[in-house]
CSV table of C-alpha atoms in Angstrom, one decimal:
chain,number,residue,atom,x,y,z
E,207,MET,CA,-25.9,-1.9,-29.2
E,208,ASN,CA,-22.5,-2.7,-30.4
E,209,SER,CA,-20.7,-0.9,-33.2
E,210,MET,CA,-19.7,-2.8,-36.0
E,211,ASN,CA,-16.2,-2.5,-38.1
E,212,ASP,CA,-15.8,-3.7,-41.6
E,213,SER,CA,-15.0,-7.3,-40.4
E,214,GLY,CA,-18.5,-7.4,-38.7
E,215,VAL,CA,-16.9,-7.9,-35.2
E,216,GLY,CA,-18.7,-6.0,-32.4
E,217,THR,CA,-16.5,-3.9,-30.1
E,218,GLY,CA,-18.7,-2.6,-27.5
E,219,PRO,CA,-18.3,-4.9,-24.5
E,220,VAL,CA,-14.6,-6.0,-25.3
E,221,SER,CA,-13.4,-2.7,-25.3
E,222,GLY,CA,-15.0,-1.9,-21.8
E,223,ARG,CA,-13.3,-5.1,-20.4
E,224,THR,CA,-10.0,-4.1,-21.9
E,225,SER,CA,-10.4,-0.6,-20.4
E,226,ARG,CA,-11.1,-2.0,-16.9
E,227,THR,CA,-8.3,-4.4,-17.3
E,228,HIS,CA,-5.8,-1.6,-18.3
E,229,ARG,CA,-7.1,0.6,-15.2
E,230,LEU,CA,-6.5,-2.5,-12.8
E,231,ARG,CA,-3.0,-3.2,-14.4
E,232,GLY,CA,-2.0,0.5,-14.4
E,233,LEU,CA,-2.9,0.7,-10.6
E,234,ALA,CA,-1.1,-2.6,-9.9
E,235,GLY,CA,2.1,-1.1,-11.7
E,236,THR,CA,2.0,2.2,-9.8
E,237,GLY,CA,1.5,0.2,-6.7
E,238,PHE,CA,4.7,-2.0,-7.5
E,239,VAL,CA,6.7,1.0,-8.0
E,240,ALA,CA,5.3,2.7,-4.7
E,241,MET,CA,5.8,-0.6,-2.9
E,242,LEU,CA,9.6,-0.5,-3.8
E,243,ALA,CA,10.1,3.0,-2.7
E,244,ALA,CA,8.2,2.4,0.5
E,245,MET,CA,10.7,-0.6,1.0
E,246,VAL,CA,13.6,1.5,0.2
E,247,ALA,CA,12.5,4.4,2.5
E,248,THR,CA,11.6,2.2,5.3
E,249,THR,CA,14.8,0.3,5.3
E,250,LEU,CA,17.0,3.5,4.8
E,251,ALA,CA,15.0,5.1,7.9
E,252,ALA,CA,15.6,2.0,9.8
E,253,ALA,CA,19.3,2.0,9.1
E,254,LEU,CA,19.6,5.7,10.1
E,255,ALA,CA,17.8,4.9,13.4
E,256,GLN,CA,20.3,2.1,13.9
E,257,ALA,CA,23.2,4.3,13.2
E,258,VAL,CA,22.2,6.9,16.0
E,259,GLY,CA,21.7,3.8,18.4
E,260,VAL,CA,18.3,2.5,18.3
E,261,ASP,CA,18.7,-1.4,18.8
E,262,PHE,CA,15.3,-2.4,17.7
E,263,GLU,CA,15.3,-5.1,20.4
E,264,VAL,CA,11.8,-6.4,21.2
E,265,PRO,CA,11.6,-8.2,24.6
E,266,ASP,CA,9.3,-10.7,23.4
E,267,GLY,CA,12.0,-12.7,21.6
E,268,GLY,CA,15.0,-10.9,22.9
E,269,GLU,CA,16.5,-10.5,19.3
E,270,ALA,CA,16.9,-7.3,17.5
E,271,ILE,CA,14.7,-7.0,14.3
E,272,PRO,CA,17.1,-7.2,11.3
E,273,LEU,CA,17.2,-4.6,8.6
E,274,SER,CA,15.9,-7.1,5.9
E,275,GLY,CA,12.8,-7.6,8.1
E,276,PHE,CA,11.7,-4.1,7.7
E,277,ALA,CA,11.8,-4.3,4.0
E,278,VAL,CA,10.2,-7.6,3.8
E,279,VAL,CA,7.0,-6.5,6.4
E,280,THR,CA,6.9,-3.2,4.3
E,281,GLY,CA,6.7,-5.3,1.1
E,282,PHE,CA,4.1,-7.6,2.3
E,283,PHE,CA,1.8,-5.0,3.7
E,284,SER,CA,2.4,-2.6,0.5
E,285,VAL,CA,1.0,-5.5,-1.6
E,286,VAL,CA,-2.0,-5.9,0.9
E,287,GLY,CA,-2.6,-2.2,0.4
E,288,VAL,CA,-2.5,-2.5,-3.7
E,289,VAL,CA,-5.1,-5.4,-3.2
E,290,ILE,CA,-7.3,-3.4,-1.2
E,291,ALA,CA,-7.0,-0.5,-3.8
E,292,VAL,CA,-7.6,-2.8,-6.9
E,293,ALA,CA,-10.8,-4.0,-5.0
E,294,PHE,CA,-12.0,-0.8,-4.4
E,295,LEU,CA,-11.3,0.3,-8.0
E,296,HIS,CA,-13.4,-2.6,-9.0
E,297,TRP,CA,-16.2,-2.6,-6.6
E,298,SER,CA,-16.6,1.0,-5.3
E,299,ALA,CA,-18.3,4.1,-6.7
E,300,ARG,CA,-15.7,6.1,-4.8
E,301,PRO,CA,-12.6,4.1,-4.8
E,302,ALA,CA,-10.1,6.8,-3.8
E,303,GLU,CA,-12.0,8.0,-0.7
E,304,ARG,CA,-12.8,4.4,0.5
E,305,PHE,CA,-9.1,3.5,0.1
E,306,VAL,CA,-7.7,6.6,2.0
E,307,TRP,CA,-10.3,5.9,5.0
E,308,THR,CA,-9.2,2.2,4.9
E,309,ALA,CA,-5.7,2.7,4.7
E,310,VAL,CA,-5.5,5.4,7.3
E,311,SER,CA,-7.6,3.4,9.8
E,312,LEU,CA,-5.2,0.3,9.4
E,313,THR,CA,-2.1,2.5,9.8
E,314,ALA,CA,-3.7,3.7,12.9
E,315,ILE,CA,-4.3,0.1,14.0
E,316,SER,CA,-0.7,-0.8,13.2
E,317,LEU,CA,0.6,1.5,15.6
E,318,VAL,CA,-0.7,-0.5,18.7
E,319,PRO,CA,1.8,-3.3,18.6
E,320,PRO,CA,4.9,-1.2,18.9
E,321,LEU,CA,3.1,0.7,21.8
E,322,LEU,CA,2.5,-2.8,23.5
E,323,SER,CA,5.8,-4.6,22.6
E,324,GLY,CA,7.5,-3.6,25.9
E,325,ALA,CA,10.6,-2.3,23.8
E,326,ASN,CA,12.7,0.7,25.3
E,327,THR,CA,11.4,4.4,24.4
E,328,ALA,CA,13.7,4.8,21.7
E,329,THR,CA,13.0,1.5,19.8
E,330,THR,CA,9.2,2.2,20.4
E,331,THR,CA,9.5,5.7,18.9
E,332,ALA,CA,11.5,4.5,15.9
E,333,LEU,CA,8.9,1.6,15.3
E,334,LEU,CA,6.2,4.1,15.3
E,335,GLY,CA,7.8,6.3,12.7
E,336,LEU,CA,8.8,3.3,10.5
E,337,HIS,CA,5.0,2.5,10.4
E,338,LEU,CA,4.3,6.0,9.2
E,339,VAL,CA,7.2,6.2,6.5
E,340,PRO,CA,5.7,3.5,4.2
E,341,ALA,CA,2.1,4.9,4.7
E,342,THR,CA,3.3,8.4,3.4
E,343,VAL,CA,4.6,6.7,0.4
E,344,MET,CA,1.7,4.3,-0.3
E,345,ILE,CA,-1.5,5.9,0.7
E,346,PRO,CA,-1.1,9.2,-1.3
E,347,THR,CA,0.4,7.5,-4.3
E,348,LEU,CA,-2.3,4.8,-4.5
E,349,ALA,CA,-5.3,7.4,-3.8
E,350,ARG,CA,-3.9,9.8,-6.5
E,351,SER,CA,-3.7,6.6,-9.0
E,352,LEU,CA,-7.3,5.8,-8.0
E,353,ARG,CA,-8.8,9.1,-8.7
E,354,THR,CA,-7.1,9.2,-12.1
E,355,ARG,CA,-8.3,5.7,-13.1
E,356,SER,CA,-11.8,6.2,-11.9
E,357,ALA,CA,-12.5,9.6,-13.4
């Protein structure tokens, strides 16, 4: 049964929809801020690695990965993570738990290409670390946001 205000307009289902929209927008906003932080942290870590001599040259193409490439790829996959988090918030009874398991699994899978790239040890090690930097920013931030929004 809907509650009625003085104008005779029901407020039941509409407020539920507004609440869900508010939760999704809040999660997306948190995800956007986390994405920017992850992009900055990853790019700075890559710049630091370059400063100490890592060349980021992958034998497959022979060219070095530019710093902007780290920012773009981090941004893209961070958006993918936010979309996954939003989907779990919308369709799962335990969104934070499901998100963490999925994100950690995908992060582990993302460690395989650097190991198979044929790059030198310094580049491979740096690439592995650079896969973990955005994960340490995005996963806890989105999981915490999912916990507060699904409670």
